[in-house]
CSV table of C-alpha atoms and ligand atoms in Angstrom, one decimal:
chain,number,residue,atom,x,y,z
W,1,MET,CA,-17.3,35.8,-7.4
W,2,GLN,CA,-15.9,36.1,-11.0
W,3,PRO,CA,-12.7,34.2,-11.6
W,4,GLU,CA,-9.7,36.5,-12.0
W,5,ALA,CA,-9.1,37.4,-15.6
W,6,GLN,CA,-6.1,35.7,-17.1
W,7,PRO,CA,-3.6,38.0,-18.8
W,8,PRO,CA,-3.8,37.5,-22.5
W,9,PHE,CA,-0.1,36.5,-22.8
W,10,GLU,CA,-0.5,33.8,-20.2
W,11,LEU,CA,-3.5,32.4,-22.0
W,12,LEU,CA,-1.7,32.5,-25.3
W,13,SER,CA,1.4,30.8,-23.9
W,14,ARG,CA,-0.7,28.1,-22.2
W,15,GLY,CA,-2.6,27.5,-25.4
W,16,LEU,CA,0.6,27.2,-27.4
W,17,LYS,CA,2.1,24.8,-24.8
W,18,HIS,CA,-1.1,22.7,-25.1
W,19,ILE,CA,-1.0,22.7,-28.9
W,20,GLY,CA,2.7,22.0,-28.8
W,21,ARG,CA,2.2,19.0,-26.6
W,22,ARG,CA,-0.7,17.7,-28.8
W,23,ALA,CA,1.5,18.2,-31.9
W,24,LEU,CA,4.4,16.3,-30.3
W,25,ASP,CA,2.0,13.5,-29.2
W,26,PHE,CA,0.9,13.3,-32.8
W,27,ILE,CA,4.4,13.0,-34.1
W,28,LEU,CA,5.9,11.0,-31.2
W,29,PRO,CA,3.0,9.5,-29.3
W,30,PRO,CA,3.8,8.7,-25.7
W,31,VAL,CA,4.8,5.1,-25.1
W,32,CYS,CA,5.0,2.8,-22.1
W,33,LEU,CA,8.4,3.3,-20.3
W,34,ARG,CA,8.9,-0.5,-20.3
W,35,CYS,CA,7.2,-2.2,-23.3
W,36,ARG,CA,6.8,0.8,-25.7
W,37,ALA,CA,3.0,0.2,-26.0
W,38,LEU,CA,1.1,3.4,-26.7
W,39,VAL,CA,-0.1,5.2,-23.5
W,40,SER,CA,-2.1,8.4,-23.0
W,41,ASP,CA,0.5,10.2,-20.8
W,42,PRO,CA,4.2,10.7,-21.4
W,43,GLN,CA,6.6,9.0,-18.9
W,44,SER,CA,4.1,6.5,-17.8
W,45,LEU,CA,3.4,2.7,-17.9
W,46,CYS,CA,0.7,0.8,-19.7
W,47,ALA,CA,-1.9,-0.9,-17.5
W,48,LYS,CA,-0.2,-4.3,-17.9
W,49,CYS,CA,3.3,-3.2,-16.9
W,50,TRP,CA,1.9,-1.1,-14.1
W,51,THR,CA,0.1,-4.0,-12.5
W,52,GLU,CA,3.2,-6.2,-12.9
W,53,LEU,CA,5.5,-3.7,-11.1
W,54,LYS,CA,6.1,-4.6,-7.5
W,55,PHE,CA,6.2,-1.5,-5.3
W,56,LEU,CA,7.6,-2.2,-1.8
W,57,ALA,CA,5.5,-1.2,1.2
W,58,GLU,CA,5.2,-2.1,4.9
W,59,PRO,CA,5.7,-4.4,6.6
W,60,LEU,CA,9.5,-3.9,6.1
W,61,CYS,CA,12.7,-4.4,8.1
W,62,ALA,CA,13.0,-1.2,10.1
W,63,CYS,CA,16.6,-0.9,9.1
W,64,CYS,CA,17.3,-2.2,5.5
W,65,GLY,CA,13.7,-2.1,4.2
W,66,LEU,CA,13.6,-5.8,3.3
W,67,PRO,CA,9.9,-6.7,2.9
W,68,PHE,CA,8.4,-9.1,5.5
W,69,PRO,CA,5.7,-11.5,4.5
W,70,HIS,CA,3.7,-10.6,7.7
W,71,ALA,CA,3.7,-7.6,10.0
W,72,LEU,CA,6.1,-8.3,12.9
W,73,GLY,CA,5.6,-5.1,14.9
W,74,GLU,CA,7.1,-1.7,14.8
W,75,GLY,CA,10.8,-1.3,14.7
W,76,VAL,CA,11.5,-5.0,14.0
W,77,ARG,CA,14.7,-5.7,12.0
W,78,CYS,CA,15.4,-8.6,9.7
W,79,ALA,CA,17.8,-11.4,10.9
W,80,SER,CA,20.6,-10.0,8.8
W,81,CYS,CA,20.4,-6.5,10.3
W,82,MET,CA,20.1,-8.0,13.8
W,83,ALA,CA,23.2,-10.1,13.2
W,84,ARG,CA,25.2,-7.2,11.9
W,85,THR,CA,24.0,-3.6,11.9
W,86,PRO,CA,24.7,-2.0,8.5
W,87,ALA,CA,26.8,1.2,8.4
W,88,PHE,CA,23.7,3.1,7.1
W,89,ASP,CA,20.9,3.9,9.5
W,90,LYS,CA,18.0,3.0,7.2
W,91,ALA,CA,17.5,2.0,3.6
W,92,ARG,CA,14.3,2.0,1.5
W,93,ALA,CA,13.6,1.2,-2.1
W,94,ALA,CA,10.7,2.0,-4.3
W,95,LEU,CA,10.5,-1.4,-6.2
W,96,ALA,CA,11.5,-5.0,-6.0
W,97,TYR,CA,14.3,-5.7,-8.5
W,98,ASP,CA,12.9,-8.2,-11.0
W,99,ASP,CA,12.5,-8.6,-14.7
W,100,ILE,CA,10.0,-5.8,-14.9
W,101,SER,CA,11.9,-3.2,-12.9
W,102,ARG,CA,15.2,-4.2,-14.6
W,103,ASP,CA,13.7,-3.3,-17.9
W,104,LEU,CA,13.1,0.2,-16.5
W,105,ILE,CA,16.5,0.6,-14.8
W,106,LEU,CA,18.9,-0.7,-17.5
W,107,PRO,CA,18.0,2.0,-20.1
W,108,LEU,CA,18.6,4.6,-17.4
W,109,LYS,CA,22.1,3.1,-16.9
W,110,HIS,CA,23.2,2.4,-20.4
W,111,ALA,CA,21.1,4.0,-23.0
W,112,ASP,CA,20.9,7.7,-22.1
W,113,ARG,CA,17.2,7.5,-21.5
W,114,LEU,CA,16.9,10.0,-18.7
W,115,GLU,CA,13.5,11.4,-19.3
W,116,ALA,CA,12.0,8.9,-16.8
W,117,SER,CA,14.1,10.2,-13.9
W,118,GLY,CA,11.4,12.5,-12.7
W,119,VAL,CA,8.9,9.7,-12.3
W,120,PHE,CA,11.5,7.4,-10.7
W,121,GLY,CA,12.4,10.2,-8.3
W,122,ARG,CA,8.8,10.6,-7.3
W,123,TRP,CA,8.5,6.8,-6.6
W,124,MET,CA,11.7,6.9,-4.6
W,125,ALA,CA,10.6,10.0,-2.6
W,126,ASN,CA,7.4,8.2,-1.7
W,127,ALA,CA,9.3,5.1,-0.5
W,128,ALA,CA,11.7,7.3,1.5
W,129,ALA,CA,9.3,10.0,2.8
W,130,GLU,CA,10.4,9.4,6.4
W,131,LEU,CA,14.1,9.5,5.5
W,132,ILE,CA,13.7,12.7,3.4
W,133,ALA,CA,12.0,14.4,6.3
W,134,ASP,CA,15.2,13.7,8.4
W,135,ALA,CA,17.8,14.6,5.7
W,136,ASP,CA,19.4,17.9,4.7
W,137,THR,CA,21.8,16.7,2.0
W,138,VAL,CA,21.4,14.2,-0.9
W,139,VAL,CA,24.6,12.4,-2.0
W,140,PRO,CA,24.5,10.1,-5.0
W,141,VAL,CA,26.8,7.0,-5.1
W,142,PRO,CA,29.6,8.2,-7.2
W,143,LEU,CA,31.1,6.6,-10.3
W,144,HIS,CA,34.8,6.4,-10.9
W,145,TRP,CA,35.7,9.3,-13.2
W,146,ARG,CA,36.8,7.0,-15.9
W,147,ARG,CA,33.5,5.3,-16.0
W,148,LEU,CA,31.8,8.7,-15.7
W,149,ALA,CA,33.7,9.9,-18.8
W,150,LYS,CA,32.7,6.8,-20.7
W,151,ARG,CA,29.0,7.0,-19.8
W,152,ARG,CA,28.8,10.8,-19.6
W,153,TYR,CA,26.5,10.9,-16.6
W,154,ASN,CA,26.0,9.2,-13.3
W,155,GLN,CA,22.5,7.7,-13.1
W,156,ALA,CA,22.5,7.9,-9.3
W,157,ALA,CA,23.2,11.6,-9.6
W,158,VAL,CA,20.3,12.0,-12.0
W,159,LEU,CA,18.0,10.3,-9.5
W,160,ALA,CA,19.5,12.4,-6.6
W,161,TYR,CA,18.7,15.6,-8.4
W,162,ALA,CA,15.1,14.4,-9.2
W,163,ILE,CA,14.5,13.8,-5.5
W,164,ALA,CA,16.3,16.9,-4.1
W,165,LYS,CA,14.6,19.3,-6.5
W,166,LYS,CA,11.1,18.4,-5.3
W,167,HIS,CA,12.1,18.5,-1.6
W,168,LYS,CA,14.4,21.5,-1.8
W,169,LEU,CA,17.4,19.6,-0.4
W,170,ARG,CA,21.0,20.3,-1.2
W,171,VAL,CA,22.8,17.9,-3.5
W,172,ASP,CA,26.5,17.1,-2.9
W,173,THR,CA,28.1,15.3,-5.8
W,174,ALA,CA,31.7,16.4,-4.9
W,175,SER,CA,32.5,15.2,-1.4
W,176,LEU,CA,32.0,11.4,-1.6
W,177,GLN,CA,34.6,10.2,-4.1
W,178,ARG,CA,35.4,6.9,-5.8
W,179,PRO,CA,39.2,7.2,-6.4
W,180,ARG,CA,39.8,3.5,-7.1
W,181,THR,CA,38.8,1.9,-10.3
W,182,SER,CA,36.7,-1.0,-9.2
W,183,ILE,CA,35.4,-3.6,-11.5
W,184,SER,CA,31.6,-3.1,-12.2
W,185,GLN,CA,29.7,-4.8,-9.4
W,186,GLY,CA,27.6,-6.6,-11.9
W,187,GLU,CA,30.7,-8.5,-13.1
W,188,MET,CA,31.6,-9.8,-9.7
W,189,PRO,CA,31.1,-13.5,-9.2
W,190,SER,CA,29.9,-13.5,-5.6
W,191,ALA,CA,28.7,-11.4,-2.8
W,192,ARG,CA,32.1,-11.8,-1.0
W,193,ALA,CA,33.9,-10.6,-4.1
W,194,ARG,CA,31.5,-7.6,-4.3
W,195,LEU,CA,32.3,-6.7,-0.7
W,196,LYS,CA,36.0,-6.8,-1.2
W,197,ASN,CA,35.6,-4.8,-4.4
W,198,VAL,CA,33.9,-1.9,-2.8
W,199,ALA,CA,35.1,-2.0,0.8
W,200,ARG,CA,37.6,0.7,0.4
W,201,ALA,CA,36.5,2.2,-2.9
W,202,PHE,CA,34.9,5.3,-1.4
W,203,THR,CA,36.4,8.2,0.5
W,204,VAL,CA,35.7,11.8,1.5
W,205,ALA,CA,38.9,13.8,0.8
W,206,ASP,CA,40.3,15.8,3.8
W,207,ALA,CA,39.4,19.1,2.0
W,208,GLN,CA,35.8,18.0,1.8
W,209,GLN,CA,35.2,16.8,5.3
W,210,GLU,CA,33.8,20.1,6.5
W,211,ARG,CA,31.0,19.8,3.9
W,212,ILE,CA,30.0,16.4,5.4
W,213,ARG,CA,30.5,17.0,9.1
W,214,SER,CA,27.2,17.0,11.1
W,215,ARG,CA,25.2,16.6,7.9
W,216,ARG,CA,22.1,14.3,7.7
W,217,ILE,CA,22.7,12.5,4.5
W,218,LEU,CA,20.4,10.7,2.1
W,219,LEU,CA,22.5,8.4,-0.1
W,220,VAL,CA,21.0,7.6,-3.5
W,221,ASP,CA,21.6,4.7,-5.9
W,222,ASP,CA,19.7,2.9,-8.6
W,223,VAL,CA,19.7,-0.7,-7.2
W,224,LEU,CA,20.5,-2.3,-3.8
W,225,THR,CA,21.9,-5.8,-4.5
W,226,THR,CA,23.9,-7.0,-1.5
W,227,GLY,CA,24.1,-3.7,0.4
W,228,ALA,CA,27.9,-3.6,0.0
W,229,THR,CA,28.1,-0.4,-2.0
W,230,LEU,CA,25.7,1.6,0.3
W,231,ASN,CA,27.5,0.2,3.3
W,232,ALA,CA,30.9,1.3,2.0
W,233,CYS,CA,29.6,4.8,1.2
W,234,ALA,CA,27.9,5.1,4.6
W,235,LYS,CA,31.2,4.1,6.3
W,236,ALA,CA,33.1,6.8,4.4
W,237,LEU,CA,30.5,9.5,5.1
W,238,LYS,CA,30.4,8.6,8.8
W,239,ARG,CA,34.2,8.6,9.1
W,240,ALA,CA,34.0,12.1,7.7
W,241,GLY,CA,31.6,13.1,10.6
W,242,ALA,CA,28.1,12.8,9.0
W,243,ALA,CA,25.4,12.9,11.7
W,244,SER,CA,23.3,10.2,10.0
W,245,VAL,CA,23.3,8.4,6.7
W,246,SER,CA,20.2,6.8,5.2
W,247,ALA,CA,19.8,5.5,1.7
W,248,VAL,CA,17.1,5.2,-1.0
W,249,THR,CA,17.3,3.1,-4.2
W,250,LEU,CA,14.9,2.8,-7.1
W,251,ALA,CA,14.9,-1.0,-6.6
W,252,ARG,CA,16.3,-3.6,-4.3
W,253,VAL,CA,16.9,-7.3,-4.6
W,254,VAL,CA,14.3,-8.9,-2.3
W,255,ARG,CA,16.7,-11.0,-0.2
W,256,PRO,CA,18.6,-10.3,3.0
W,257,LEU,CA,21.7,-8.1,2.9
W,258,SER,CA,25.0,-9.8,2.5
W,259,PRO,CA,25.8,-11.6,5.9
W,260,SER,CA,29.4,-10.2,5.8
W,261,LEU,CA,28.6,-6.5,5.6
L,1,ZN,ZN1,4.0,-1.6,-20.9
L,2,ZN,ZN1,17.2,-5.6,7.5
């Protein structure tokens, strides 16, 4: 059978796009997202950075996603989740947080380099495939409005939209709020201080509770450090009546959650 003839306009537009991309590559050749070495495809990593990146995969704690050195059986939780069940049902992360992934994440946070969010969203969606199948609403961890005004965007929301778009999920950036100015978690001296800092930082306003009630929520953030932020968000969402709250981050520190969650 003959392939269907392409309308001339479509062929022309595809041709122009191809030429446009080639011309752009000539002027601004694609570079590795991490080390800026030349690569063949935009928004990709060079072979060296790619092999150094640690993607997290099973065996993992069934609850918080902490990687286990050996398979321990289905549904097994890490010691920290067994000692104290986190407020979120499950958490998963695409990458281990180390020097390599930090180089990818910091520009997303501070340097307005958002072009990589599509790639990051795909990695996160792969890590959280099971959680996405169970979710109907994506909620990014909010920034306080003052920090949002300074930075101009919330990197968690950028990642949330990247995941939701592909999986046709609703994004809710309004219901979970951060009314208190808390000091940046990165500036906190200890896990205990981080916990106190975020414990009551998040709320769902009364007027918004209806939007959260009975929803199956996927929380999104860039990094899981101690679990304190995700835990505080999950508590606020569950207080507002969410049916379930799971979480996905681009990276996580590979150590147990804070024991005092
Ligand atoms: Zn590289
Ligand atoms: Zn765990």
